[in-house]
XYZ file of C-alpha atoms in Angstrom:
630
model
C 7.961 71.428 -73.699
C 7.032 69.737 -70.522
C 6.358 71.871 -67.709
C 8.571 71.959 -64.716
C 7.170 69.368 -62.120
C 7.089 71.805 -59.258
C 5.251 74.428 -61.311
C 3.177 72.088 -63.494
C 1.139 70.547 -60.764
C -2.052 72.589 -61.407
C -4.572 70.700 -59.419
C -2.923 71.233 -56.131
C -1.777 74.850 -55.281
C 0.425 76.192 -52.519
C 1.309 73.865 -49.750
C -0.627 71.061 -51.524
C 2.031 71.067 -54.365
C 4.699 68.497 -55.011
C 7.379 70.654 -53.393
C 5.307 70.798 -50.188
C 5.059 67.013 -50.087
C 8.510 65.910 -50.763
C 10.039 67.385 -47.753
C 12.471 69.511 -49.776
C 13.379 66.597 -52.263
C 12.098 68.489 -55.164
C 14.839 70.575 -56.995
C 12.667 73.027 -58.800
C 15.067 72.615 -61.851
C 14.092 69.180 -62.892
C 13.875 67.713 -66.610
C 10.636 67.395 -68.593
C 8.525 64.524 -67.481
C 5.138 64.824 -69.317
C 4.585 66.939 -72.299
C 1.732 69.358 -72.014
C 0.148 67.671 -69.045
C -0.030 68.255 -65.379
C 0.627 65.446 -62.756
C -1.836 65.487 -59.863
C -0.189 63.441 -57.321
C -3.232 63.345 -54.999
C -5.464 61.832 -57.788
C -2.803 59.291 -58.590
C -2.435 58.520 -54.766
C -6.152 57.973 -54.228
C -6.346 55.811 -57.496
C -3.312 53.750 -56.267
C -4.975 53.255 -52.715
C -8.175 52.013 -54.357
C -6.367 49.514 -56.444
C -4.317 48.181 -53.371
C -7.564 48.016 -51.143
C -8.699 45.385 -53.687
C -5.731 43.156 -53.108
C -6.133 42.752 -49.318
C -7.079 44.328 -46.087
C -4.555 46.554 -44.258
C -5.314 47.674 -40.777
C -4.678 51.454 -41.392
C -6.565 54.656 -41.834
C -7.360 55.195 -45.500
C -6.254 58.943 -45.400
C -2.879 57.859 -43.845
C -2.422 55.280 -46.652
C -3.308 57.871 -49.247
C -0.850 60.406 -47.899
C 1.851 57.805 -47.779
C 1.108 56.776 -51.382
C 1.068 60.422 -52.376
C 4.582 60.834 -50.941
C 5.738 57.899 -53.092
C 3.944 59.321 -56.140
C 6.005 62.586 -55.859
C 9.265 60.392 -55.605
C 8.298 58.531 -58.685
C 7.603 61.610 -60.614
C 10.891 63.019 -59.499
C 12.661 59.734 -60.427
C 11.202 59.887 -63.912
C 12.324 63.427 -64.309
C 15.861 62.901 -63.097
C 18.748 61.565 -65.274
C 20.022 59.393 -62.510
C 19.041 55.634 -62.471
C 15.729 54.858 -60.999
C 17.117 51.828 -59.001
C 16.920 53.489 -55.547
C 13.372 54.872 -55.377
C 12.078 51.841 -57.187
C 13.656 49.343 -54.826
C 12.575 51.322 -51.833
C 9.091 51.513 -53.060
C 8.988 47.814 -53.580
C 10.196 47.389 -49.982
C 7.724 50.070 -48.833
C 4.820 48.165 -50.217
C 5.672 45.067 -48.248
C 6.195 46.960 -45.089
C 2.805 48.677 -45.424
C 1.216 45.176 -45.585
C 0.629 44.974 -49.364
C 2.790 41.863 -49.881
C 0.660 39.957 -52.349
C 1.485 39.522 -56.060
C -1.736 41.427 -56.839
C -0.496 44.484 -55.007
C 2.747 44.417 -56.999
C 0.745 43.945 -60.239
C -1.581 46.824 -59.708
C 1.376 49.220 -58.704
C 3.349 48.421 -61.804
C 0.270 48.713 -64.027
C -0.297 52.097 -62.643
C 3.338 53.272 -63.273
C 2.956 52.013 -66.799
C -0.373 53.513 -67.439
C 0.472 56.942 -66.011
C 4.025 57.432 -67.136
C 5.076 54.967 -69.891
C 3.435 56.972 -72.675
C 6.216 59.617 -72.457
C 9.137 57.867 -70.826
C 8.809 54.286 -71.753
C 12.433 53.217 -71.022
C 12.530 55.098 -67.651
C 8.993 53.683 -66.719
C 10.181 50.115 -67.630
C 13.288 50.592 -65.475
C 11.284 51.828 -62.623
C 8.881 48.943 -62.866
C 11.756 46.459 -62.868
C 13.540 48.090 -59.819
C 9.886 48.128 -57.992
C 9.632 44.495 -58.602
C 13.025 43.592 -57.529
C 12.571 45.572 -54.179
C 9.279 43.978 -53.737
C 10.458 40.331 -54.276
C 13.473 41.010 -51.916
C 11.224 42.516 -49.251
C 8.756 39.687 -49.368
C 11.661 37.281 -49.115
C 13.015 38.993 -46.299
C 9.615 39.207 -44.624
C 8.973 35.594 -45.138
C 12.265 34.764 -43.525
C 11.695 37.018 -40.660
C 8.123 35.580 -40.140
C 9.549 32.195 -40.272
C 12.148 32.992 -37.663
C 9.527 34.691 -35.657
C 7.157 31.696 -35.916
C 9.973 29.345 -35.189
C 10.957 31.344 -32.125
C 7.271 31.547 -30.851
C 6.934 27.861 -31.433
C 10.049 27.085 -29.450
C 8.957 29.527 -26.777
C 5.513 27.848 -26.531
C 7.024 24.348 -26.745
C 9.338 25.267 -23.801
C 6.368 26.846 -21.833
C 4.281 23.642 -22.443
C 7.134 21.416 -21.432
C 7.752 23.490 -18.270
C 3.951 23.308 -17.469
C 4.087 19.537 -18.146
C 7.073 19.148 -15.959
C 5.270 20.931 -13.127
C 2.091 19.001 -13.635
C 4.058 15.622 -13.595
C 5.263 16.792 -10.164
C 1.823 17.443 -8.813
C -1.390 15.548 -7.807
C -4.101 16.801 -9.980
C -6.824 16.586 -7.186
C -5.079 18.274 -4.335
C -2.168 20.114 -5.919
C 0.210 18.587 -3.513
C 3.561 17.106 -4.804
C 3.195 13.654 -6.000
C 5.807 10.943 -5.514
C 8.302 12.577 -7.892
C 7.478 16.043 -6.649
C 8.126 14.860 -3.176
C 11.499 13.497 -4.104
C 12.546 16.771 -5.792
C 11.078 18.904 -2.820
C 12.630 16.761 -0.255
C 16.081 17.134 -1.843
C 15.641 20.954 -1.755
C 14.487 20.777 1.776
C 17.570 18.727 2.915
C 19.849 21.041 0.981
C 18.550 24.060 2.707
C 18.184 22.753 6.216
C 20.828 22.575 8.924
C 21.768 19.080 10.287
C 18.967 17.319 12.269
C 16.689 14.441 12.084
C 14.405 13.918 9.153
C 11.054 12.023 9.784
C 8.982 10.761 7.041
C 5.485 9.441 7.763
C 2.959 7.586 5.251
C -0.429 8.070 6.269
C -3.011 5.685 4.673
C -6.610 6.811 4.977
C -8.362 3.923 6.660
C -12.144 3.929 5.695
C -11.559 6.067 2.508
C -11.750 3.262 0.005
C -15.363 2.167 0.638
C -16.545 5.901 0.766
C -14.704 6.627 -2.496
C -16.146 3.468 -4.030
C -19.661 3.944 -2.644
C -20.197 7.628 -3.102
C -18.176 8.059 -6.293
C -14.889 9.823 -7.047
C -16.200 13.276 -6.854
C -17.038 12.662 -3.104
C -13.576 10.928 -2.676
C -11.940 13.916 -4.167
C -13.594 16.305 -1.817
C -12.501 14.207 1.129
C -8.868 14.321 -0.093
C -8.923 18.042 -0.456
C -10.308 18.299 3.029
C -7.564 16.105 4.367
C -4.991 18.291 2.292
C -6.317 21.472 4.013
C -6.023 20.098 7.391
C -2.563 18.671 6.911
C -1.520 22.011 5.281
C -2.873 23.860 8.378
C -0.686 21.692 10.562
C 2.429 21.299 8.681
C 3.021 24.556 7.124
C 6.539 25.252 8.464
C 9.692 25.842 6.292
C 10.981 22.501 7.711
C 7.865 20.543 6.844
C 6.487 19.016 3.584
C 3.305 17.409 2.516
C 2.888 15.213 -0.525
C 0.189 12.707 -1.878
C 1.757 9.513 -3.179
C -1.298 7.295 -3.804
C -5.121 7.608 -4.000
C -5.515 7.329 -0.319
C -1.908 7.961 0.851
C -0.348 11.116 2.078
C 3.363 11.747 3.070
C 4.414 14.240 5.851
C 8.055 14.857 6.243
C 9.482 17.135 8.906
C 13.041 17.962 10.127
C 13.686 18.375 13.778
C 16.634 20.650 14.302
C 18.858 20.618 17.333
C 19.486 24.047 18.624
C 22.030 25.189 21.371
C 19.220 25.485 23.829
C 17.992 22.039 23.313
C 19.161 18.778 24.949
C 17.637 16.450 22.417
C 16.209 16.707 18.802
C 12.464 17.207 18.365
C 10.622 13.921 18.370
C 9.219 13.934 14.795
C 6.762 11.072 15.801
C 4.826 13.662 17.944
C 4.056 15.379 14.654
C 2.773 12.273 13.350
C 0.424 11.775 16.261
C -0.845 15.444 15.532
C -1.406 14.560 11.929
C -3.330 11.485 12.873
C -5.491 13.564 15.099
C -6.113 16.170 12.461
C -7.319 13.662 9.789
C -9.446 11.684 12.434
C -11.802 14.597 13.023
C -15.168 14.162 11.445
C -15.537 15.361 7.798
C -18.889 16.893 6.825
C -20.281 15.608 3.544
C -23.718 17.335 3.093
C -26.122 16.220 5.788
C -23.650 13.418 7.022
C -20.277 13.268 8.415
C -17.612 10.600 8.059
C -14.442 9.693 9.948
C -11.137 8.545 8.357
C -8.692 6.645 10.681
C -5.223 6.812 9.193
C -2.626 4.106 9.727
C 0.898 5.543 9.914
C 4.267 4.160 8.918
C 7.158 6.175 10.258
C 10.928 6.226 9.478
C 13.535 8.647 10.687
C 17.150 8.976 10.424
C 19.775 11.830 10.504
C 19.504 14.324 7.585
C 23.046 13.471 6.524
C 21.988 9.969 5.796
C 18.505 10.728 4.370
C 18.104 9.740 0.673
C 14.556 10.671 -0.453
C 14.103 7.523 -2.604
C 15.329 5.326 0.155
C 13.175 7.068 2.736
C 10.133 6.500 0.585
C 10.811 2.873 0.089
C 11.392 2.389 3.776
C 8.326 4.349 4.805
C 6.302 2.408 2.294
C 7.188 -0.996 3.975
C 6.525 0.524 7.500
C 3.060 1.732 6.003
C 2.287 -1.636 4.927
C 3.045 -3.139 8.410
C 0.821 -0.442 9.935
C -2.019 -1.416 7.563
C -1.480 -5.124 8.522
C -1.825 -4.393 12.102
C -5.219 -2.704 11.446
C -6.826 0.723 10.890
C -5.394 3.582 13.003
C -2.176 1.694 13.807
C 1.293 3.195 13.880
C 4.388 1.133 12.811
C 8.076 2.219 12.893
C 10.604 1.112 10.219
C 12.853 -1.835 11.408
C 15.924 -2.646 9.364
C 15.966 -6.365 10.381
C 12.225 -6.703 9.380
C 12.796 -5.031 6.250
C 15.693 -7.301 5.324
C 13.452 -10.361 5.948
C 10.666 -8.934 3.868
C 13.029 -7.946 0.979
C 14.543 -11.505 1.148
C 10.928 -12.880 0.880
C 10.239 -10.608 -2.164
C 13.386 -11.999 -3.749
C 12.502 -15.419 -3.122
C 9.009 -14.807 -4.507
C 10.429 -13.530 -7.811
C 12.530 -16.675 -8.068
C 9.615 -19.033 -7.451
C 8.146 -19.079 -11.051
C 11.514 -20.113 -12.398
C 11.906 -22.721 -9.668
C 8.495 -24.239 -10.554
C 9.393 -24.257 -14.350
C 12.866 -25.738 -13.898
C 11.614 -28.624 -11.809
C 13.447 -27.386 -8.628
C 10.234 -27.872 -6.512
C 10.647 -31.287 -5.132
C 8.457 -33.702 -2.952
C 9.685 -35.557 0.195
C 7.797 -38.342 1.535
C 6.570 -39.260 5.103
C 5.215 -42.689 5.736
C 1.701 -43.180 7.075
C 1.469 -46.587 9.060
C -1.538 -48.754 9.227
C -1.907 -49.547 13.210
C -3.552 -52.892 12.380
C -1.199 -54.129 9.614
C 1.972 -52.621 10.980
C 3.045 -51.593 7.502
C 3.231 -48.332 5.497
C -0.038 -48.095 3.751
C 0.202 -44.564 2.565
C 2.913 -41.789 1.966
C 2.333 -38.103 2.373
C 4.025 -35.937 -0.297
C 5.470 -32.665 1.179
C 6.765 -29.911 -1.063
C 10.399 -28.874 -0.807
C 12.332 -26.337 -2.772
C 15.916 -27.173 -3.587
C 17.270 -23.523 -3.823
C 20.502 -22.792 -5.339
C 21.659 -20.431 -2.624
C 19.607 -21.361 0.375
C 19.698 -25.056 0.223
C 16.585 -27.160 0.908
C 13.539 -24.972 1.930
C 10.558 -26.073 4.009
C 7.004 -25.365 2.737
C 6.653 -22.516 5.339
C 9.346 -20.667 3.571
C 7.591 -20.533 0.136
C 4.076 -21.730 0.261
C 2.887 -18.169 1.680
C 4.868 -16.469 -1.189
C 3.183 -18.611 -3.705
C -0.223 -17.744 -2.149
C 0.409 -14.078 -2.310
C 1.893 -14.208 -5.768
C -0.962 -16.243 -7.103
C 1.278 -19.260 -8.061
C -0.219 -21.796 -5.691
C -2.234 -23.400 -8.551
C 1.002 -23.994 -10.640
C 3.004 -25.014 -7.514
C 0.280 -27.450 -6.399
C 0.028 -29.036 -9.859
C 3.812 -29.385 -10.088
C 3.943 -31.289 -6.836
C 0.934 -33.371 -7.655
C 2.491 -34.598 -10.887
C 5.847 -35.301 -9.326
C 4.206 -37.289 -6.437
C 1.868 -39.247 -8.767
C 4.886 -40.177 -10.940
C 6.874 -41.320 -8.111
C 3.955 -43.440 -6.466
C 3.570 -45.309 -9.959
C 7.354 -46.003 -9.809
C 7.013 -47.518 -6.367
C 4.078 -49.648 -7.491
C 6.207 -50.993 -10.369
C 9.106 -51.744 -8.061
C 7.355 -52.995 -4.943
C 5.166 -55.890 -4.397
C 2.551 -53.573 -2.739
C 3.016 -49.782 -3.135
C 1.459 -47.290 -0.870
C -1.283 -44.748 -1.527
C 0.151 -41.353 -2.256
C -1.411 -38.458 -0.285
C -0.969 -34.954 -1.574
C -2.044 -31.643 0.100
C -4.382 -29.238 -1.713
C -4.202 -25.424 -0.806
C -7.547 -23.925 0.117
C -7.068 -21.626 -2.754
C -6.950 -24.732 -5.245
C -10.276 -25.721 -3.926
C -12.012 -22.594 -5.093
C -10.890 -23.209 -8.648
C -12.711 -25.551 -10.804
C -9.637 -25.915 -12.793
C -8.282 -28.109 -9.870
C -10.423 -30.981 -10.923
C -9.224 -30.840 -14.436
C -5.541 -30.769 -13.208
C -6.076 -33.903 -11.097
C -7.667 -35.633 -14.096
C -4.873 -34.639 -16.403
C -2.183 -35.591 -13.954
C -3.727 -39.078 -13.384
C -4.074 -39.623 -17.186
C -0.523 -38.451 -17.831
C 1.221 -40.404 -15.175
C -1.082 -43.635 -15.489
C -1.766 -43.721 -11.750
C -5.022 -45.153 -10.882
C -7.433 -42.690 -8.957
C -7.894 -44.993 -5.981
C -4.054 -44.781 -5.304
C -4.236 -41.079 -4.825
C -5.573 -39.271 -1.654
C -6.016 -35.606 -1.542
C -5.755 -33.739 1.760
C -8.060 -30.839 2.285
C -8.338 -28.264 5.262
C -11.426 -28.193 7.365
C -11.912 -24.539 6.969
C -12.277 -25.000 3.144
C -14.356 -28.329 3.417
C -16.909 -26.954 6.009
C -16.892 -23.121 5.236
C -16.924 -22.394 1.618
C -19.794 -23.733 -0.718
C -17.619 -23.150 -3.879
C -15.016 -25.449 -2.304
C -17.436 -28.060 -1.346
C -18.602 -28.205 -4.993
C -14.982 -28.895 -6.054
C -14.457 -31.490 -3.284
C -17.632 -33.313 -4.531
C -16.240 -33.225 -8.179
C -12.959 -34.610 -6.905
C -14.637 -37.471 -5.095
C -16.551 -38.361 -8.449
C -13.182 -38.604 -10.118
C -12.320 -41.519 -7.614
C -9.595 -40.143 -5.643
C -9.673 -40.563 -1.793
C -10.271 -37.403 0.249
C -8.921 -36.729 3.757
C -9.756 -33.856 6.048
C -6.220 -32.647 7.220
C -5.203 -31.223 10.566
C -8.670 -31.663 12.078
C -8.765 -29.731 15.419
C -6.783 -26.618 14.242
C -9.523 -24.826 12.327
C -12.995 -23.378 13.004
C -15.108 -26.495 12.567
C -16.700 -28.307 15.352
C -17.707 -31.842 15.960
C -21.295 -31.352 14.996
C -20.334 -30.667 11.405
C -18.362 -33.868 10.983
C -21.491 -35.388 9.622
C -21.300 -33.184 6.634
C -18.040 -34.816 5.403
C -19.131 -38.269 4.203
C -21.741 -36.642 2.045
C -19.003 -34.780 0.195
C -16.914 -37.848 -0.417
C -14.414 -37.370 2.594
C -13.548 -40.874 3.841
C -10.558 -40.041 6.137
C -10.093 -37.742 9.104
C -6.646 -36.684 9.987
C -6.280 -35.458 13.511
C -3.778 -32.802 14.292
C -0.676 -33.529 16.505
C -2.068 -31.144 19.059
C -4.187 -33.987 20.493
C -1.036 -35.659 21.513
C 1.486 -33.026 22.240
C -0.032 -31.957 25.463
C 0.247 -35.435 26.957
C 4.203 -36.007 26.716
C 7.366 -34.486 27.633
C 9.551 -32.796 24.764
C 11.262 -35.863 23.181
C 15.069 -36.293 23.035
C 16.883 -36.219 19.705
C 17.500 -39.968 20.065
C 13.759 -40.653 20.353
C 13.168 -38.861 17.043
C 16.057 -40.543 15.160
C 14.543 -42.281 11.901
C 17.052 -45.295 12.091
C 15.841 -46.212 15.784
C 12.247 -45.695 14.836
C 12.471 -47.934 11.749
C 13.335 -50.820 13.951
C 10.530 -49.950 16.346
C 8.135 -49.980 13.368
C 9.024 -53.404 12.011
C 10.382 -55.036 15.318
C 8.657 -56.722 18.144
C 7.329 -54.923 21.246
C 6.024 -51.896 19.526
C 3.172 -51.588 21.872
C 5.087 -52.597 25.045
C 4.504 -49.141 26.655
C 1.117 -48.474 28.492
C -1.063 -45.873 26.978
C -1.651 -42.645 29.060
C -4.824 -42.951 31.192
C -7.088 -40.287 32.524
C -6.173 -37.392 30.370
C -8.922 -34.910 29.232
C -7.102 -34.642 25.936
C -7.296 -38.511 25.736
C -11.141 -38.334 26.231
C -11.546 -35.752 23.584
C -9.277 -37.880 21.144
C -11.189 -41.049 21.911
C -14.499 -39.357 21.381
C -13.447 -37.799 18.121
C -12.068 -41.241 16.730
C -15.291 -42.913 17.804
C -17.489 -40.319 16.106
C -15.440 -40.510 12.857
C -15.963 -44.299 12.823
C -19.581 -43.998 13.589
C -19.817 -41.823 10.501
C -17.873 -44.355 8.313
C -14.533 -42.489 8.154
C -11.098 -43.829 8.903
C -8.933 -41.927 11.350
C -5.082 -41.063 10.988
C -3.472 -39.412 14.016
C -0.581 -36.957 13.121
C 2.328 -36.137 15.402
C 3.008 -39.467 16.703
C 6.606 -39.092 18.019
C 7.001 -41.868 20.695
C 6.122 -45.433 21.311
C 3.802 -44.119 24.091
C 1.874 -42.108 21.462
C 1.543 -45.032 19.190
C 0.302 -47.189 22.043
C -2.265 -44.432 22.955
C -3.756 -43.960 19.530
C -3.775 -47.747 18.891
C -5.731 -48.449 22.182
C -8.342 -45.700 21.069
C -8.972 -47.519 17.739
C -7.200 -45.104 15.329
C -6.706 -46.668 11.847
C -3.356 -44.877 10.907
C -0.520 -42.986 12.579
C 2.034 -40.538 11.113
C 4.885 -38.803 12.757
C 8.615 -38.741 13.412
C 8.335 -41.951 15.450
C 8.305 -43.757 12.242
C 10.153 -41.368 9.841
C 10.622 -37.791 9.117
C 9.875 -36.774 5.478
C 12.532 -38.385 3.283
C 13.828 -37.629 -0.227
C 12.572 -39.939 -2.919
C 15.562 -42.530 -3.003
C 15.651 -42.692 0.925
C 11.789 -43.118 0.956
C 12.041 -45.829 -1.544
C 14.622 -47.694 0.544
C 12.511 -47.141 3.616
C 9.498 -48.723 1.754
C 11.352 -51.728 0.504
C 12.493 -52.982 4.011
């Protein structure tokens, strides 16, 4: 007969017996398990531990593992000796293996093999049942563990993602060099500041570091970053109050916001511009860079308004405009925001945005002003002057849109459009009239710096069929006498065969001594600005400037009946300039002729052509055509 389990464990006596290791679970009255053999649970536990160690590493003390496995060996022995089903201890053992860290198929395999080898010889059915339940418990535990791990991994990933997003959101609100709020961060911080502050006046100042850009470019970004951190430290030392805020909104631009609060003891709100002056002084102090020191001079734009009406985005927009005005005034300047000026600037920006479409759609027109030959008494040339037929604003003069085209880089396209329109109109007049005039078109100084201008002129002449000698291009004296690149373009234009005229002579930086350079560049006409005449006459009445009356003057008798002004210093300058131009082989056109007296004067001084409202204001094409056909 098999021995009682409790009494039959011969290798371990006393407290080391099965009864001592099962915490009272042994009954002392169990059925026979193994015939004529003793079960040494310690030996089995050590063998089991060795087998499991080969399946994978578990971070636990080997002795503790053996003790745990011995406890489960005792439970297995009792389960095999008990007539009750072995499902519970088997399932629990499978679960326990996974919990101990032995969750691999190899761990399950060596455990079931041990059970079969040790116990199947005498109790094959019970051992098989035990192996089955161990496997079921193991599989279920692995599945549960996998789900738990997946949940844990998913939760960890979500937490890590949220932390990363939070860090990213914070990074997106901060300048990486100084750690100050950037533009977005400033809006968030200012909203919080406004929400927590009592009513008062909010002042926002944009400081642009004058002198920073050449240092940043010359010494490199590392030195530039150090300068920015120094400026940040100085501003932080000055504006560290709870009602103050500092931000960095550009490479060389800082924002300072401060709320002046009216308290019962004050008669007026604190002047926030005083804080601006303090900030300016703090930044202006010399900054040491190794063995040298540098000085930055900030220009400041300022906007202030009651906190109840202060919207951060609007304040940023307005202070940006004020900052640009300050920069335009010069380094170290201060500019206050002005509503009317901002409205004009915004209107200009709107107009500039509409300009490309106007060029493409043909809404840029040309009006034409006659240029009269003083000897022949007839219109020998016509100057084309750009106009914009705007859908809302009506007919716009060049001063309203030429500067916009210059700033937007559209002057080349605009000039090409006007040139083609004027050449086409000139050819039409030559077809309709017995003797059509030469068409004169202005070139912007920026066009003279582009070699493509020559190609544009040649292309337009080829496309319209206008002979080159019927086109005159007017250039400014600053471009002709000051820019070598422009002079090269002028010479190339002269080789094309078009006429060249120096426009508005007397308004630029050129002087008489340099007139001798013009013929060598191909310039054959000198146009004298109307300033030569304006100082010699009273302001004309509207009747004197009326085109209908001046037309009869142009073609009727007695055009030279008025006596020219004598003895004027301006007259002497005008006479000398005309004489010098003639000596250099150039013709002279005098602009700004508004009265018969003006015409008589320039005629007596030997000018070749005259232009001005005395003859006609600039006219639309149809009216100009009627004028020419008279």
